[in-house]
CSV table of C-alpha atoms and ligand atoms in Angstrom, one decimal:
chain,number,residue,atom,x,y,z
B,132,UNK,CA,130.6,139.8,65.6
B,133,UNK,CA,131.4,139.1,61.9
B,134,UNK,CA,129.0,141.6,60.7
B,135,UNK,CA,131.4,144.4,61.7
B,136,UNK,CA,133.8,142.8,59.9
B,137,UNK,CA,131.7,142.7,56.8
B,138,UNK,CA,131.0,146.2,57.1
B,139,UNK,CA,134.7,146.8,56.3
B,140,UNK,CA,134.5,145.3,52.9
B,141,UNK,CA,131.5,146.6,51.9
B,142,UNK,CA,132.7,149.4,49.5
B,143,UNK,CA,134.3,146.5,47.6
B,144,UNK,CA,131.1,144.4,47.2
B,145,UNK,CA,129.2,147.4,46.0
B,146,UNK,CA,131.4,147.1,42.8
B,147,UNK,CA,129.9,143.2,42.1
B,148,UNK,CA,126.8,143.4,40.1
B,149,UNK,CA,124.0,140.6,40.4
B,150,UNK,CA,125.5,139.2,37.2
B,151,UNK,CA,123.5,138.7,33.8
B,152,UNK,CA,126.6,140.4,32.2
B,153,UNK,CA,127.4,139.1,28.9
B,154,UNK,CA,131.2,139.9,29.6
B,155,UNK,CA,132.5,137.7,32.5
B,156,UNK,CA,135.9,139.9,32.2
B,157,UNK,CA,134.3,143.0,32.7
B,158,UNK,CA,130.9,142.7,34.5
B,159,UNK,CA,132.3,143.6,37.9
B,160,UNK,CA,133.2,147.0,36.9
B,161,UNK,CA,129.3,147.2,35.3
B,162,UNK,CA,126.8,147.2,37.8
B,163,UNK,CA,123.3,146.5,36.1
B,164,UNK,CA,121.4,149.7,35.9
B,165,UNK,CA,118.5,148.4,38.4
B,166,UNK,CA,121.7,147.7,41.0
B,167,UNK,CA,122.7,151.2,40.5
B,168,UNK,CA,119.3,152.7,41.7
B,169,UNK,CA,119.3,150.3,44.5
B,170,UNK,CA,122.7,149.1,45.4
B,171,UNK,CA,123.0,145.8,46.9
B,172,UNK,CA,126.6,144.6,47.8
B,173,UNK,CA,125.4,141.0,46.3
B,174,UNK,CA,128.4,138.5,46.4
B,175,UNK,CA,129.1,135.6,44.2
B,176,UNK,CA,129.5,132.6,46.5
B,177,UNK,CA,126.7,129.8,46.9
B,178,UNK,CA,125.5,127.7,49.7
B,179,UNK,CA,124.0,124.7,48.4
B,180,UNK,CA,122.7,121.4,50.1
B,181,UNK,CA,120.4,118.7,50.7
B,182,UNK,CA,118.2,117.8,53.6
B,183,UNK,CA,117.5,114.1,54.5
B,184,UNK,CA,115.4,112.4,56.4
B,185,UNK,CA,116.2,109.4,58.4
B,186,UNK,CA,114.0,106.9,60.8
B,187,UNK,CA,110.9,105.4,60.1
B,188,UNK,CA,108.4,107.2,57.8
B,189,UNK,CA,105.6,108.5,59.3
B,190,UNK,CA,102.1,107.4,57.6
B,191,UNK,CA,100.2,110.6,56.3
B,192,UNK,CA,96.4,110.6,57.0
B,193,UNK,CA,94.3,110.9,53.5
B,194,UNK,CA,92.0,114.1,54.0
B,195,UNK,CA,88.7,113.7,53.4
B,196,UNK,CA,87.2,116.6,51.3
B,197,UNK,CA,83.5,114.6,51.3
B,198,UNK,CA,81.9,117.4,53.0
B,199,UNK,CA,82.8,119.7,50.1
B,200,UNK,CA,82.2,117.8,47.1
B,201,UNK,CA,83.7,121.1,44.8
B,202,UNK,CA,86.9,119.9,46.7
B,203,UNK,CA,86.6,116.1,46.7
B,204,UNK,CA,85.8,115.9,42.9
B,205,UNK,CA,89.1,117.5,42.0
B,206,UNK,CA,91.1,114.4,43.2
B,207,UNK,CA,90.7,111.0,41.9
B,208,UNK,CA,92.2,109.6,45.3
B,209,UNK,CA,92.1,111.4,48.9
B,210,UNK,CA,95.1,113.5,49.2
B,211,UNK,CA,97.7,113.3,51.7
B,212,UNK,CA,98.5,115.5,54.2
B,213,UNK,CA,101.9,117.0,53.4
B,214,UNK,CA,103.0,117.3,57.2
B,215,UNK,CA,106.1,115.3,56.3
B,216,UNK,CA,106.6,114.6,52.6
B,217,UNK,CA,109.8,112.4,52.4
B,218,UNK,CA,111.2,111.9,48.6
B,219,UNK,CA,111.8,108.8,46.8
B,220,UNK,CA,115.4,108.9,47.5
B,221,UNK,CA,114.8,110.0,51.4
B,222,UNK,CA,114.9,113.5,51.2
B,223,UNK,CA,112.9,115.8,53.0
B,224,UNK,CA,110.7,117.8,50.9
B,225,UNK,CA,109.0,121.6,52.6
B,226,UNK,CA,112.0,122.2,54.5
B,227,UNK,CA,112.6,126.2,54.6
B,228,UNK,CA,116.1,127.1,54.8
B,229,UNK,CA,117.7,130.3,55.4
B,230,UNK,CA,120.7,132.0,56.2
B,231,UNK,CA,120.5,132.7,60.0
B,232,UNK,CA,123.2,134.9,60.5
B,233,UNK,CA,126.6,136.1,58.8
B,234,UNK,CA,125.2,138.5,56.7
B,235,UNK,CA,126.6,142.1,56.7
B,236,UNK,CA,124.5,144.4,58.6
B,237,UNK,CA,122.3,146.1,56.2
B,238,UNK,CA,119.0,146.7,54.7
B,239,UNK,CA,118.4,144.5,51.6
B,240,UNK,CA,116.4,145.7,48.7
B,241,UNK,CA,112.8,144.1,48.9
B,242,UNK,CA,112.5,141.7,45.7
B,243,UNK,CA,110.0,143.3,43.1
B,244,UNK,CA,108.6,139.2,42.4
B,245,UNK,CA,105.6,138.1,43.5
B,246,UNK,CA,105.3,135.2,45.3
B,247,UNK,CA,102.1,133.1,44.5
B,248,UNK,CA,100.0,130.7,46.5
B,249,UNK,CA,97.2,129.1,44.7
B,250,UNK,CA,94.2,127.0,46.1
B,251,UNK,CA,93.8,124.2,44.0
B,252,UNK,CA,91.6,121.3,44.8
B,253,UNK,CA,91.4,122.9,48.6
B,254,UNK,CA,95.1,122.5,48.7
B,255,UNK,CA,97.5,125.4,49.1
B,256,UNK,CA,100.2,125.1,46.5
B,257,UNK,CA,102.8,125.2,47.3
B,258,UNK,CA,102.5,123.8,50.8
B,259,UNK,CA,105.8,126.5,52.3
B,260,UNK,CA,107.0,129.6,50.8
B,261,UNK,CA,109.7,132.1,51.7
B,262,UNK,CA,109.2,135.5,51.2
B,263,UNK,CA,111.1,138.7,52.1
B,264,UNK,CA,109.4,141.5,54.8
B,265,UNK,CA,107.5,143.7,52.8
B,266,UNK,CA,107.6,141.6,49.5
B,267,UNK,CA,104.4,140.8,47.7
B,268,UNK,CA,102.6,137.7,48.0
B,269,UNK,CA,99.4,136.9,46.3
B,270,UNK,CA,96.6,134.6,46.9
B,271,UNK,CA,94.8,132.9,44.3
B,272,UNK,CA,91.5,130.5,44.0
B,273,UNK,CA,91.6,128.3,41.2
B,274,UNK,CA,88.7,126.7,43.1
B,275,UNK,CA,85.1,126.6,42.3
B,276,UNK,CA,84.5,126.9,46.1
B,277,UNK,CA,84.7,129.7,48.9
B,278,UNK,CA,87.9,129.9,50.6
B,279,UNK,CA,88.9,131.6,53.6
B,280,UNK,CA,92.9,132.8,54.3
B,281,UNK,CA,93.8,132.8,57.6
B,282,UNK,CA,97.4,133.4,58.5
B,283,UNK,CA,97.8,132.9,62.6
B,284,UNK,CA,101.1,134.8,63.4
B,285,UNK,CA,103.2,135.1,66.6
B,286,UNK,CA,104.5,138.8,65.7
B,287,UNK,CA,102.8,139.7,62.2
B,288,UNK,CA,99.4,140.7,62.0
B,289,UNK,CA,96.8,138.2,62.2
B,290,UNK,CA,94.1,138.5,59.2
B,291,UNK,CA,91.4,136.5,57.8
B,292,UNK,CA,89.7,137.2,54.4
B,293,UNK,CA,87.2,135.2,52.4
B,294,UNK,CA,87.8,134.7,48.5
B,295,UNK,CA,84.9,133.6,46.5
B,296,UNK,CA,85.5,131.1,43.8
B,297,UNK,CA,88.0,132.1,41.1
B,298,UNK,CA,87.8,135.4,43.2
B,299,UNK,CA,90.4,138.0,42.3
B,300,UNK,CA,93.9,137.7,43.4
B,301,UNK,CA,94.6,138.8,47.0
B,302,UNK,CA,98.0,140.4,47.5
B,303,UNK,CA,99.5,141.0,50.8
B,304,UNK,CA,102.8,141.6,52.5
B,305,UNK,CA,104.1,140.7,56.0
B,306,UNK,CA,105.7,143.4,58.2
B,307,UNK,CA,108.3,141.6,60.1
B,308,UNK,CA,110.7,138.6,60.2
B,309,UNK,CA,108.5,135.4,61.4
B,310,UNK,CA,109.4,131.7,60.3
B,311,UNK,CA,106.7,129.1,59.7
B,312,UNK,CA,103.5,131.2,60.0
B,313,UNK,CA,100.7,128.8,59.7
B,314,UNK,CA,97.8,129.8,57.5
B,315,UNK,CA,94.8,127.9,57.6
B,316,UNK,CA,91.5,128.3,55.6
B,317,UNK,CA,88.3,128.3,58.1
B,318,UNK,CA,86.0,126.7,55.7
B,319,UNK,CA,88.5,124.0,55.1
B,320,UNK,CA,90.0,122.7,58.2
B,321,UNK,CA,92.8,120.3,56.3
B,322,UNK,CA,94.2,123.2,54.6
B,323,UNK,CA,97.3,124.5,55.9
B,324,UNK,CA,100.1,126.5,54.3
B,325,UNK,CA,103.4,127.8,56.1
B,326,UNK,CA,104.8,131.1,55.1
B,327,UNK,CA,108.4,132.3,56.2
B,328,UNK,CA,109.2,136.0,56.2
B,329,UNK,CA,113.2,136.9,56.6
B,330,UNK,CA,114.8,140.4,56.1
B,331,UNK,CA,117.1,139.1,53.1
B,332,UNK,CA,117.0,137.2,49.9
B,333,UNK,CA,118.8,134.0,51.2
B,334,UNK,CA,116.8,131.5,51.5
B,335,UNK,CA,115.2,128.3,49.5
B,336,UNK,CA,112.7,125.6,50.3
B,337,UNK,CA,113.7,122.2,49.5
B,338,UNK,CA,111.2,120.2,46.9
B,339,UNK,CA,111.3,116.8,45.1
B,340,UNK,CA,114.7,116.1,45.7
B,341,UNK,CA,115.4,117.8,48.9
B,342,UNK,CA,118.3,120.1,47.8
B,343,UNK,CA,118.6,123.8,48.3
B,344,UNK,CA,120.6,126.5,46.6
B,345,UNK,CA,121.2,130.2,48.1
B,346,UNK,CA,123.0,132.0,45.8
B,347,UNK,CA,124.5,135.4,45.3
B,348,UNK,CA,126.2,135.6,49.0
B,349,UNK,CA,129.0,137.8,50.0
B,350,UNK,CA,132.1,135.8,51.4
B,351,UNK,CA,131.8,135.1,54.8
B,352,UNK,CA,130.8,132.5,57.7
B,353,UNK,CA,127.3,132.0,57.7
B,354,UNK,CA,124.7,129.9,60.0
B,355,UNK,CA,122.4,128.2,57.7
B,356,UNK,CA,119.2,127.0,59.4
B,357,UNK,CA,116.9,124.5,57.9
B,358,UNK,CA,113.1,124.7,59.4
B,359,UNK,CA,110.6,122.0,59.1
B,360,UNK,CA,106.7,122.1,60.1
B,361,UNK,CA,107.0,119.2,62.4
B,362,UNK,CA,110.7,118.6,63.2
B,363,UNK,CA,111.5,121.8,63.9
B,364,UNK,CA,114.9,123.6,63.2
B,365,UNK,CA,118.4,122.7,62.8
B,366,UNK,CA,121.5,125.0,62.0
B,367,UNK,CA,124.9,124.3,60.5
B,368,UNK,CA,127.9,126.7,60.1
B,369,UNK,CA,129.0,127.2,56.4
B,370,UNK,CA,132.4,129.1,55.2
B,371,UNK,CA,132.4,130.3,51.9
B,372,UNK,CA,134.8,132.8,49.9
B,373,UNK,CA,133.8,135.2,47.5
B,374,UNK,CA,133.2,133.3,44.5
B,375,UNK,CA,133.0,129.9,46.2
B,376,UNK,CA,130.4,127.0,47.1
B,377,UNK,CA,129.7,125.7,50.8
B,378,UNK,CA,128.0,122.7,51.5
B,379,UNK,CA,125.2,122.4,54.1
B,380,UNK,CA,123.8,119.1,54.8
B,381,UNK,CA,120.9,118.6,57.1
B,382,UNK,CA,119.2,115.4,58.5
B,383,UNK,CA,115.8,115.0,60.3
B,384,UNK,CA,114.9,112.1,62.3
B,385,UNK,CA,111.3,110.7,62.2
H,500,CU,CU1,89.3,126.8,52.0
């Protein structure tokens, strides 16, 4: 519905650069060189918010790595499962937040930035990542032990590759939109990562304060979705004008 409305305002949005100009008065008329090569009608609206947790905080099990001394010796105490991480202020970490609908119907240029996942002490770092369809995701192995990276997608291609101790980075892409793809390690059953693949650059993952910020949006009315590996998905609608900031608040109940 609203996407047709947006297509009418696209020509105007093309004039808006991605920012970074030193002359705020004139930057709208001076798109950056990269923007000219791959025009993106990025806007200047922002959606921000915080994901809270309510209810009884689940107790996360301690992960025993005793079977693999190379992993265990990297930790003073047994690390806790990251399935649910409630921050000190009661917010929820590792929630993937994205624009679910309301964006103009167009192809967004794939970000040239690489998303990096490391394996440190036999734990995937970070625990949840987001990237665009076709964007590079690089897997590192900082450990002195073998890992096996094994995504278990529902629509993307499944693969499964071993990576030797301190092995060369593996660079991969995901071809389809898909949220919360579990990635395991066939060697260490406790290792878990979630990869979220979307067709546009408007997403974020909550961290130590549970907040998220999605910048560069065109004016519009958006459905914002927050997804957590245990508590599932929630959505809310947020309207923003061309340079405004909208708030999206979520609360997941334990
Ligand atoms: Cu492993």
